[in-house]
Amino acid sequence: MKRRVLLAAGLALPRLAAAQSPPAIACVERPGDIVRLMLEGFGTPAGRIAVFGQAFRPGALPSGRGLAARIDGGAALPVQVDINSRHPDGSARLAVIALSCPALPARATATVVLAAAAQADAPVLDVAAALAAHRAEIQVGNWRMDLLAQFQAALAARPWQRGPLAVQARIATALPPAAVGGVASVRLVADVSLRADGSLWVDAWLRNDVAMQPNGGAAAYPLHLVLDGGDALRAEIGRQHQYTAWGRLRGTAPAPPRIRHDATYLADTGAVARYDLSAGVDEAILRRLGDTVLAPGWATPLGPRDITQNMYQAGGRSDIGPATLAQAVWLMTGDARAAAYAEGQAEAAGSIPWHFWDGARGGWMDPTRFRALWTDGRGGRPPGGLAQPIAGDTGWEPDCAHQPDLCFVPFLLTGRRALLDNLQAQASWCVLSQWPAPTARGAAGATGVGEGVNVVRGNQVRGSAWSLRQLDNAGWASPDNDPALPWLRAASAGNWGWLRANLAGWSSQQGEAQGWIPGEYGTAGVLVPWQQDYFASTAANAARRGDADARAVLEWMSGFLVGRFKAGPRGFSPNDGVAYQIAIIGDGGRVLRQWAEIGAATRARGLSNETGWSKAQGNFAQLAIQSLAALSDVLDTQDAASAYAWLAASGAPFIGARDFARDPLLNIVPRGRPRTGSAARCRA
């Protein structure tokens, strides 16, 4: 068989020219049209199959309707849609798309329109013929597997894609201890795809994540993946800690054209925050991302790839927010360098020791099954702790209060199933890493709402915000038939229900300044406004997706989030809405209930900005304005809109269009209100 060139998907970075401002993606116009996408070519011939993820607004692709694609103003393109999850009305919510692309010279672009159409029965790709044309073998230590020999059975069991343009299925097996250094905790997970353009793709992962079983521990092995007789992947793993994973996507053809999604449409679907597309992104950021991806250490298996390993590290980190900076830039620009960096970090998320696989049931550990488990070393022996504690020399120090979401956006945009694995694993860790007492997981609390998966009670507000973000994102992204979905949804619903059940009591305690989530702050007597802004971003995303309890929480929070900028006549400086801390506890441990007394105590303790911004020199104003943008976007209230307008014109630091071009992490705006220019008004 002819030896073929083997390339990692999408990493044609050395040939990229300097970034230009990406052209805007216009609104769709015809009835039935859903969204426009932009293709960017690498000198690819016609017929190459691009595979990517796509979210849909409720009702856009109804049950019983198919999907069509066409060049904008031109010919139809073959397209395949595999719907993973649906909205309550039965319409598609999240799908994996396969598109047969037109010929595109290097750096050339084409606009494609996706539209609802009559459902047509198309023959599935001839799997037998495709298999006969390829070979895929993997060797780990002294163990070998012919991946394609297992493919037909895997495709029949649970296909990820199945249609005329692409078929994809997962092959997963436990590896024998003799192949991986004597431990019984390693799995091979390979997502194998055959495409109508004649290419073969394998997303191969070595997951040392089996928990609560005997003989788990660090693994060591050589790995060799051969596709069509050529070396696709070689690695020598001297030590892979338990509860970690690594993998790479390899194919037998160059990368197909890249997909640039419509970020505004994705915000309309509820998938992501509404990022501003008007201010642009500094070329220096894109250059740094591209240079980092091309550095030699980036390719090292189990390497951190620029992820902060000591997550207790505070400060204005570029990975903490509704999404990471690279993901935000990817959404805003579609730039290949941002895409490669963000997708690479999603792969590297596997190396963080927070992956706990329930080998007995074949899924990520369900916190409601492991009611007493605490993954912290203080959990002790099972059932209180892990059968094999997390090693102390992994190089990682995960922390729920400073955890980034490395995988949701990359999974959303690529449809790579392995990245969903990493997302679900992190969501499980978010619960299992919390001390389960005093309410055992799965039990009901005093409010009558299930508290067994509570990540809010007793936590730092930022820890609650990011843990709920992970639960919500994993639940929203998981397919309707995914075994993890029931507990993910229960965990999310339980937390939002618990929060809503406590609102009346908190209102009674907080008085006219009501709307702040109680939590641990580390400093007695103060409230940290920017942590409330963190939480607001998570509540807004859940509310945007239709969660009624989250919306009720967000409406309640608006009392504080908006009120801090409107309480000037009552004695609280609106500049202190973006202070690092404000006073909230008075003499004798009494909660301060009036804006006037909060303002007076804040000034007396030297925490106030007064009429300037001396206490707001971090990204506190950026966090506040993104909260107000989300409130205005989701709740559509005049109070939120006017507070946003006041802060935008206030002179607070780091919230101008140029500031956000240099630091786009939180460049979030209300619907129809870009920082520069005017926004197109697309039909609903």
XYZ file of C-alpha atoms in Angstrom:
684
model
C 0.000 0.000 0.000
C 1.239 3.465 -0.856
C 2.721 5.343 2.098
C 0.707 8.523 2.794
C 1.550 11.819 4.449
C 0.195 11.928 7.994
C -0.700 15.263 9.542
C -2.228 16.447 12.772
C -5.637 17.965 12.098
C -5.630 21.675 11.352
C -2.059 22.597 12.287
C -0.869 24.214 9.050
C 0.433 27.118 11.081
C 3.927 27.721 9.611
C 2.385 28.892 6.326
C -0.001 31.411 7.893
C 0.507 35.048 7.072
C -0.031 37.853 9.537
C -3.622 38.030 10.698
C -6.013 40.454 9.112
C -9.306 41.674 10.480
C -11.702 38.828 9.676
C -14.651 39.746 7.473
C -17.972 39.875 9.266
C -20.323 36.918 8.893
C -23.607 38.340 7.642
C -27.072 37.432 8.872
C -29.041 34.816 6.959
C -31.879 36.128 4.833
C -33.990 33.374 3.264
C -36.754 31.532 5.149
C -35.335 28.279 6.465
C -31.749 29.520 6.484
C -30.088 28.950 9.865
C -26.564 30.340 9.924
C -23.624 31.289 7.763
C -20.153 29.813 8.257
C -16.870 30.773 6.683
C -14.404 28.301 5.198
C -10.690 29.068 4.966
C -8.646 27.000 2.542
C -5.153 25.546 2.686
C -4.934 24.888 -1.048
C -7.363 21.996 -0.694
C -9.151 20.294 -3.612
C -12.922 20.012 -3.880
C -14.609 17.247 -1.933
C -12.489 17.316 1.212
C -14.664 16.518 4.226
C -14.575 18.960 7.139
C -16.040 17.764 10.434
C -17.067 20.259 13.107
C -19.558 20.960 15.865
C -22.537 23.278 15.561
C -25.127 24.509 18.053
C -28.627 25.521 16.948
C -31.229 27.905 18.285
C -34.470 26.319 19.503
C -36.729 25.631 16.538
C -34.065 26.288 13.878
C -33.734 22.634 12.851
C -37.028 20.987 13.860
C -37.455 17.292 14.454
C -38.128 15.566 11.146
C -36.239 18.152 9.080
C -32.877 17.660 7.450
C -29.938 19.981 6.904
C -28.824 21.492 3.593
C -25.707 23.496 2.749
C -24.798 25.779 -0.123
C -22.126 28.214 -1.146
C -23.556 31.647 -0.418
C -25.161 32.676 -3.703
C -24.006 29.486 -5.378
C -24.207 25.717 -5.605
C -25.354 23.196 -3.038
C -22.780 21.271 -1.030
C -23.204 17.742 0.327
C -23.692 17.868 4.095
C -24.362 15.382 6.899
C -25.760 16.151 10.342
C -25.550 13.831 13.346
C -27.679 15.321 16.116
C -26.377 14.598 19.604
C -28.867 16.562 21.696
C -32.196 18.308 21.257
C -34.026 21.246 22.780
C -37.218 20.535 24.764
C -39.255 21.225 21.586
C -37.431 18.398 19.809
C -35.367 20.642 17.537
C -31.624 20.107 17.242
C -29.450 21.737 19.909
C -25.970 20.359 19.284
C -24.739 18.319 16.341
C -21.648 17.085 14.545
C -21.575 18.278 10.932
C -19.684 16.751 8.005
C -19.384 19.065 4.989
C -17.992 18.342 1.532
C -16.006 21.505 0.863
C -15.368 23.352 -2.391
C -11.868 23.782 -3.756
C -10.113 26.604 -1.935
C -6.648 28.043 -2.623
C -4.477 28.825 0.364
C -5.902 31.674 2.445
C -8.990 31.873 0.223
C -12.376 31.950 1.935
C -15.893 30.919 1.058
C -19.160 31.510 2.875
C -21.472 28.563 3.412
C -25.119 28.731 4.457
C -26.710 25.981 6.543
C -30.463 25.689 6.132
C -33.320 23.470 7.225
C -34.555 21.265 4.394
C -36.676 18.254 3.673
C -35.169 15.164 5.221
C -33.631 12.913 2.593
C -32.555 9.320 2.990
C -28.975 9.077 1.780
C -27.023 5.821 1.722
C -24.467 5.414 4.469
C -20.833 5.436 3.422
C -19.751 1.995 2.191
C -17.914 0.969 5.329
C -16.676 -2.357 4.006
C -15.057 -0.718 0.982
C -13.550 2.043 3.110
C -12.122 -0.458 5.571
C -10.598 -2.475 2.767
C -8.652 0.589 1.644
C -7.039 1.298 5.009
C -4.982 -0.087 7.862
C -4.904 1.205 11.425
C -2.800 -0.574 14.025
C -1.743 0.532 17.480
C 0.892 -0.993 19.705
C 1.266 -0.211 23.407
C 4.181 -2.003 24.995
C 3.927 -5.640 23.910
C 0.194 -5.364 23.107
C -1.236 -4.768 19.638
C -4.666 -4.047 18.192
C -6.009 -3.836 14.658
C -8.386 -0.917 15.173
C -10.290 -1.446 11.946
C -11.065 -5.068 12.810
C -13.129 -3.729 15.715
C -14.759 -0.883 13.801
C -17.895 -2.524 12.404
C -18.996 -3.754 15.839
C -18.264 -0.367 17.425
C -20.241 1.431 14.704
C -23.254 -0.802 15.265
C -23.168 -0.232 19.029
C -23.053 3.576 19.291
C -21.951 5.614 16.293
C -20.782 9.204 16.734
C -21.289 9.850 13.020
C -23.148 7.691 10.545
C -24.019 8.955 7.087
C -22.866 9.347 3.496
C -19.899 11.631 4.265
C -18.475 10.216 7.485
C -18.794 7.317 9.853
C -17.180 7.462 13.274
C -17.206 5.078 16.210
C -15.299 4.507 19.424
C -13.099 1.542 20.232
C -12.282 1.310 23.929
C -10.536 -1.433 25.841
C -8.631 -1.996 29.064
C -4.924 -2.539 28.488
C -3.191 -5.538 30.067
C -0.916 -4.608 32.985
C 2.090 -6.193 31.267
C 1.827 -3.626 28.451
C 1.807 -0.515 30.646
C 4.235 -1.122 33.479
C 2.214 -3.509 35.626
C -0.852 -1.418 36.486
C -4.477 -2.222 35.713
C -5.832 1.329 35.423
C -5.071 2.178 31.778
C -7.589 2.239 28.923
C -7.137 2.767 25.214
C -9.888 4.954 23.774
C -9.760 5.476 20.014
C -12.328 7.395 17.969
C -11.989 6.086 14.416
C -13.469 7.937 11.464
C -13.786 7.046 7.784
C -14.708 9.862 5.384
C -16.069 10.012 1.873
C -12.927 11.782 0.616
C -11.006 8.544 1.231
C -9.308 9.677 4.440
C -8.972 7.815 7.716
C -8.759 9.619 11.071
C -7.926 8.236 14.510
C -8.209 10.205 17.751
C -6.180 7.884 20.007
C -6.067 8.388 23.784
C -4.293 6.554 26.579
C -6.392 7.120 29.676
C -4.860 6.046 32.980
C -8.048 6.894 34.834
C -9.674 3.741 36.217
C -10.442 4.444 39.878
C -11.607 2.445 42.891
C -10.122 -0.799 41.535
C -7.083 -2.817 42.673
C -3.675 -2.359 41.093
C -4.035 1.183 39.819
C -1.059 3.503 39.614
C 1.492 5.205 37.386
C 1.993 3.641 33.962
C 4.976 3.422 31.593
C 4.953 2.275 27.966
C 5.993 2.957 24.384
C 3.201 3.736 21.914
C 3.158 3.380 18.146
C 0.189 4.207 15.885
C 0.440 3.156 12.231
C -2.048 4.390 9.631
C -1.888 2.949 6.100
C 1.646 1.748 6.702
C 2.983 5.117 7.863
C 4.026 6.311 11.297
C 1.215 8.470 12.614
C 2.292 8.721 16.244
C 5.202 7.515 18.333
C 5.800 8.212 22.007
C 7.836 6.847 24.869
C 5.954 7.460 28.114
C 8.278 7.074 31.062
C 5.610 7.836 33.651
C 1.924 8.601 33.294
C 0.320 9.369 36.606
C -2.980 7.784 37.482
C -6.080 9.914 36.780
C -4.488 11.509 33.696
C -4.845 11.057 29.939
C -3.270 12.139 26.692
C -4.140 11.738 23.049
C -3.692 13.046 19.535
C -5.835 13.235 16.394
C -4.061 11.863 13.325
C -5.210 11.366 9.747
C -4.095 10.089 6.361
C -4.690 13.358 4.524
C -3.902 17.037 4.975
C -6.338 19.084 7.000
C -9.576 20.097 5.247
C -10.635 23.751 5.076
C -11.041 25.383 8.471
C -14.450 26.434 9.768
C -15.068 29.867 11.221
C -18.302 29.886 13.237
C -20.685 32.804 13.676
C -20.021 33.770 17.314
C -23.116 35.981 17.467
C -25.316 33.078 16.418
C -23.625 30.808 18.977
C -24.517 33.349 21.668
C -28.124 33.261 20.438
C -28.141 29.476 20.893
C -27.097 29.826 24.535
C -23.789 28.085 23.926
C -21.462 30.976 24.771
C -21.428 34.531 26.054
C -22.006 37.385 23.606
C -18.477 38.426 22.648
C -17.847 41.763 20.971
C -16.688 41.377 17.382
C -16.097 45.071 16.725
C -12.912 45.904 18.649
C -10.685 43.291 17.044
C -7.778 41.447 18.661
C -4.204 42.667 18.750
C -1.935 40.846 16.336
C 0.582 40.489 19.199
C -1.833 38.124 20.988
C -2.333 35.994 17.886
C 1.388 35.922 17.204
C 2.111 34.766 20.750
C -0.477 31.991 20.514
C 0.931 30.817 17.188
C 4.537 30.921 18.373
C 3.637 28.917 21.478
C 1.974 26.179 19.430
C 5.017 25.890 17.180
C 7.508 25.671 20.080
C 9.086 22.198 20.453
C 7.682 21.517 23.916
C 4.088 21.884 22.736
C 4.095 18.401 21.162
C 5.317 16.615 24.312
C 2.746 14.092 25.570
C 1.283 14.966 28.980
C 2.841 18.441 28.836
C 0.945 21.395 30.352
C 0.787 23.460 27.137
C 0.748 26.800 28.924
C -1.975 25.788 31.404
C -1.352 27.151 34.898
C -0.342 24.026 36.818
C -0.587 25.593 40.266
C -4.221 26.627 40.020
C -4.120 28.306 43.404
C -2.200 31.062 41.634
C -4.428 34.129 41.689
C -4.269 37.385 39.784
C -5.684 38.402 36.417
C -5.090 35.068 34.710
C -5.975 34.726 31.046
C -7.638 31.352 31.525
C -10.286 32.213 34.141
C -13.658 33.415 32.945
C -16.654 32.120 31.018
C -14.031 30.862 28.545
C -10.256 31.161 28.278
C -8.635 34.047 26.424
C -7.593 31.803 23.520
C -11.125 30.434 23.240
C -12.596 33.936 23.269
C -10.168 34.972 20.516
C -11.054 31.841 18.523
C -14.744 32.720 18.756
C -14.182 36.374 17.870
C -11.734 35.925 14.989
C -11.700 32.310 13.860
C -7.910 32.687 13.644
C -6.053 29.402 13.135
C -3.470 30.251 15.787
C -6.083 30.790 18.479
C -7.878 27.623 17.361
C -4.719 25.491 17.515
C -3.759 26.891 20.925
C -7.227 26.416 22.460
C -7.711 22.935 21.011
C -4.204 22.005 22.117
C -4.979 23.081 25.672
C -8.169 21.020 25.560
C -5.988 18.022 24.760
C -3.562 18.969 27.544
C -6.452 19.085 30.011
C -6.147 15.317 29.974
C -2.861 15.586 31.862
C -4.541 17.185 34.895
C -5.149 14.488 37.551
C -8.921 14.926 37.818
C -10.103 12.063 35.590
C -11.905 9.353 37.568
C -13.382 6.481 35.557
C -15.783 4.040 37.176
C -14.539 0.811 35.647
C -17.339 -1.206 37.206
C -20.018 0.787 35.371
C -18.095 2.116 32.400
C -18.507 5.846 32.927
C -17.144 8.874 34.753
C -17.657 8.524 38.468
C -21.206 9.496 39.371
C -21.031 11.565 42.588
C -24.467 10.337 43.671
C -23.124 6.764 43.644
C -19.980 7.676 45.597
C -21.781 9.597 48.309
C -18.988 9.660 50.864
C -16.018 9.979 48.514
C -13.637 12.914 48.759
C -10.765 12.886 46.250
C -8.638 14.989 48.592
C -5.981 12.909 50.350
C -7.785 13.603 53.634
C -10.597 11.374 52.417
C -8.617 8.362 53.653
C -9.320 4.854 52.472
C -12.467 3.897 50.516
C -15.322 4.625 50.757
C -14.115 8.006 52.078
C -11.221 8.352 49.637
C -9.748 6.950 46.453
C -8.377 3.415 46.330
C -5.126 4.925 45.067
C -4.584 8.511 46.276
C -3.551 11.153 43.756
C 0.246 11.212 43.662
C 1.914 14.196 45.257
C 4.437 14.717 42.440
C 2.172 15.151 39.412
C 3.210 18.779 39.000
C -0.441 19.849 39.172
C -2.374 21.529 41.964
C -6.013 21.717 40.858
C -8.274 24.166 42.670
C -12.001 24.581 42.067
C -11.806 28.331 42.791
C -9.253 28.898 40.015
C -10.070 26.172 37.493
C -10.322 27.075 33.817
C -12.801 25.522 31.423
C -10.388 24.180 28.839
C -12.697 21.912 26.863
C -16.253 23.198 26.355
C -15.604 25.694 23.557
C -13.128 23.416 21.720
C -15.654 20.565 21.865
C -18.469 22.865 20.756
C -16.535 24.020 17.688
C -14.825 20.750 16.678
C -17.210 17.997 17.741
C -14.241 15.922 18.990
C -15.642 13.324 21.342
C -12.390 13.025 23.302
C -12.724 16.653 24.389
C -16.214 15.923 25.720
C -14.613 13.144 27.800
C -12.259 15.680 29.369
C -15.138 18.089 29.992
C -17.263 15.439 31.719
C -14.321 14.227 33.814
C -13.715 17.744 35.126
C -17.404 18.119 35.998
C -17.268 14.912 38.035
C -14.153 16.163 39.840
C -15.910 19.445 40.665
C -18.261 17.501 42.927
C -15.966 14.731 44.132
C -13.299 17.237 45.178
C -15.780 18.901 47.567
C -15.963 17.616 51.130
C -19.225 15.591 51.095
C -20.219 16.280 54.716
C -22.407 17.435 56.371
C -24.977 16.298 53.792
C -24.134 13.003 52.130
C -24.382 13.048 48.347
C -27.753 11.955 47.127
C -29.578 12.989 50.324
C -31.989 15.900 50.674
C -31.140 18.997 52.652
C -33.187 21.179 54.945
C -34.624 23.112 52.006
C -36.109 19.949 50.535
C -33.903 20.380 47.482
C -31.322 17.687 46.750
C -28.023 18.908 48.208
C -25.943 15.833 47.654
C -24.083 17.424 44.766
C -23.909 20.909 46.268
C -20.872 22.882 45.091
C -22.092 26.210 46.519
C -22.695 25.726 50.239
C -19.537 26.574 52.212
C -17.484 27.240 49.082
C -15.746 30.388 47.903
C -18.091 32.219 45.556
C -15.578 31.913 42.728
C -15.279 28.181 43.425
C -19.059 27.879 43.253
C -19.128 29.887 40.028
C -16.581 27.796 38.194
C -17.791 24.440 39.503
C -21.348 25.249 38.411
C -19.985 26.453 35.070
C -18.432 23.033 34.539
C -21.557 21.106 35.561
C -23.736 23.262 33.312
C -21.423 23.111 30.315
C -20.931 19.354 30.569
C -24.663 18.771 30.927
C -25.495 21.079 28.011
C -22.868 19.492 25.755
C -23.523 15.828 26.528
C -25.583 13.796 24.050
C -29.121 12.864 25.014
C -28.139 9.190 25.231
C -24.956 9.749 27.254
C -24.817 7.705 30.488
C -23.383 10.708 32.354
C -26.258 13.013 31.443
C -28.720 12.056 34.238
C -26.327 12.865 37.078
C -24.952 15.938 35.315
C -28.438 17.362 34.928
C -29.351 16.373 38.475
C -26.230 18.050 39.834
C -26.894 21.269 37.933
C -30.598 21.324 38.804
C -29.887 20.520 42.445
C -27.504 23.431 42.828
C -29.702 25.998 41.087
C -32.711 24.713 43.005
C -30.840 25.023 46.303
C -29.784 28.560 45.445
C -33.323 29.585 44.522
C -34.715 28.048 47.696
C -32.360 30.247 49.757
C -33.111 33.562 48.061
C -35.887 34.609 50.444
C -33.708 34.009 53.498
C -30.760 35.849 52.002
C -33.007 38.759 51.050
C -34.137 39.052 54.654
C -30.526 39.164 55.834
C -29.195 41.540 53.169
C -31.818 44.294 53.158
C -31.811 46.883 50.378
C -28.403 45.693 49.123
C -29.739 42.195 48.529
C -28.415 40.196 45.627
C -25.013 38.875 46.695
C -24.220 35.167 47.083
C -22.807 34.354 50.535
C -19.493 32.533 50.552
C -15.994 32.268 51.937
C -13.734 35.221 51.104
C -10.699 34.726 53.307
C -10.965 38.233 54.789
C -13.396 38.847 57.629
C -16.148 41.392 57.214
C -15.856 42.109 53.498
C -17.653 41.309 50.276
C -15.693 40.833 47.059
C -17.768 42.274 44.205
C -15.726 40.704 41.415
C -16.467 37.209 42.719
C -20.156 38.056 42.429
C -19.389 38.983 38.830
C -17.806 35.570 38.319
C -20.956 33.935 39.611
C -23.157 36.182 37.476
C -21.414 34.974 34.319
C -22.307 31.377 35.188
C -25.884 32.254 36.160
C -26.328 34.226 32.932
C -25.142 31.319 30.797
C -27.515 28.906 32.520
C -30.401 31.373 32.241
C -29.593 31.964 28.569
C -30.022 28.216 28.060
C -33.461 28.248 29.643
C -32.836 27.235 33.271
C -35.698 28.858 35.218
C -33.987 28.528 38.607
C -30.787 30.116 37.281
C -32.820 32.954 35.799
C -34.507 33.544 39.160
C -31.071 33.639 40.812
C -29.774 36.075 38.179
C -32.808 38.352 38.586
C -32.224 38.362 42.346
C -28.495 39.041 41.925
C -29.268 42.054 39.728
C -30.367 43.857 42.885
C -26.734 44.013 43.978
C -24.982 43.850 40.612
C -26.963 46.791 39.230
C -27.713 48.477 42.555
C -24.040 49.120 43.395
C -23.910 51.568 40.481
C -27.183 53.320 41.345
C -26.774 53.761 45.088
C -24.859 57.054 44.956
C -27.821 59.091 46.251
C -28.024 56.661 49.196
C -24.394 57.086 50.254
C -22.541 54.351 48.357
C -20.071 55.565 45.748
C -20.784 53.893 42.371
C -17.015 53.800 41.844
C -16.903 51.266 44.668
C -18.944 48.891 42.534
C -15.580 47.919 41.061
C -13.520 48.088 44.266
C -11.444 45.069 45.240
C -13.444 44.702 48.470
C -16.316 46.474 50.173
C -17.415 46.286 53.805
C -20.413 44.050 54.461
C -20.172 43.059 58.160
C -20.442 45.674 60.885
C -19.933 45.695 64.629
C -20.958 42.526 66.408
C -21.019 40.491 63.206
C -24.115 42.274 61.877
C -24.697 42.151 58.118
C -24.828 45.694 56.731
C -28.227 46.058 55.081
C -28.299 49.667 53.886
C -26.217 51.122 51.067
C -25.409 54.112 53.243
C -23.860 52.043 56.003
C -22.009 49.837 53.483
C -20.575 52.978 51.895
C -19.582 54.509 55.231
C -17.918 51.310 56.461
C -16.108 50.848 53.141
C -14.661 54.359 53.391
C -13.809 53.970 57.080
C -11.815 50.800 56.378
C -9.827 52.400 53.565
C -11.400 50.190 50.895
C -13.134 52.913 48.889
C -12.288 54.288 45.463
C -13.860 57.539 46.650
C -14.237 59.541 43.412
C -11.334 57.821 41.634
C -10.221 54.267 40.815
C -7.299 53.581 43.155
C -8.900 50.350 44.432
C -9.850 49.148 40.940
C -6.505 48.621 39.230
C -7.081 44.938 38.420
C -9.639 43.657 35.938
C -12.482 44.437 38.366
C -14.160 46.935 36.051
C -13.943 44.457 33.168
C -15.656 41.844 35.323
C -18.368 44.278 36.376
C -19.125 45.469 32.860
C -19.367 41.905 31.540
C -21.867 41.161 34.329
C -23.963 44.170 33.352
C -23.701 43.151 29.700
C -24.947 39.661 30.539
C -27.778 41.027 32.697
C -28.835 43.370 29.919
C -28.537 40.616 27.328
C -30.399 37.900 29.236
C -32.903 39.832 31.365
C -33.316 42.796 28.981
C -33.977 45.278 31.802
C -33.614 49.039 31.555
C -31.839 49.197 34.922
C -29.101 46.851 33.714
C -28.783 48.723 30.415
C -28.449 52.098 32.124
C -25.897 50.775 34.641
C -23.899 49.329 31.726
C -24.002 52.674 29.943
C -22.878 54.534 33.079
C -19.925 52.226 33.705
C -18.881 52.233 30.036
C -18.675 56.064 30.143
C -17.285 56.342 33.679
C -13.581 56.297 32.918
C -13.040 53.133 34.950
C -9.760 51.463 33.990
C -9.298 48.906 31.227
C -12.806 48.905 29.713
C -12.255 50.833 26.476
C -12.355 49.200 23.052
C -8.552 49.383 22.804
C -8.181 47.771 26.233
C -10.340 44.850 25.167
C -8.407 44.437 21.917
C -5.293 43.956 24.050
C -7.106 41.791 26.636
C -10.198 40.168 25.069
C -10.881 37.593 27.802
C -13.990 39.445 29.062
C -14.901 41.361 25.909
C -18.616 40.670 26.361
C -21.371 43.068 25.334
C -25.180 43.264 25.409
C -27.128 42.242 22.352
C -26.856 44.871 19.627
C -24.347 47.076 21.493
C -20.821 46.594 20.085
C -18.070 48.779 21.522
C -17.427 50.375 18.135
C -19.718 50.859 15.158
C -23.196 49.395 14.949
C -24.471 45.841 15.030
C -26.473 44.114 12.328
C -30.016 43.286 13.349
C -30.576 39.673 12.393
C -34.023 38.136 12.354
C -34.843 35.715 15.151
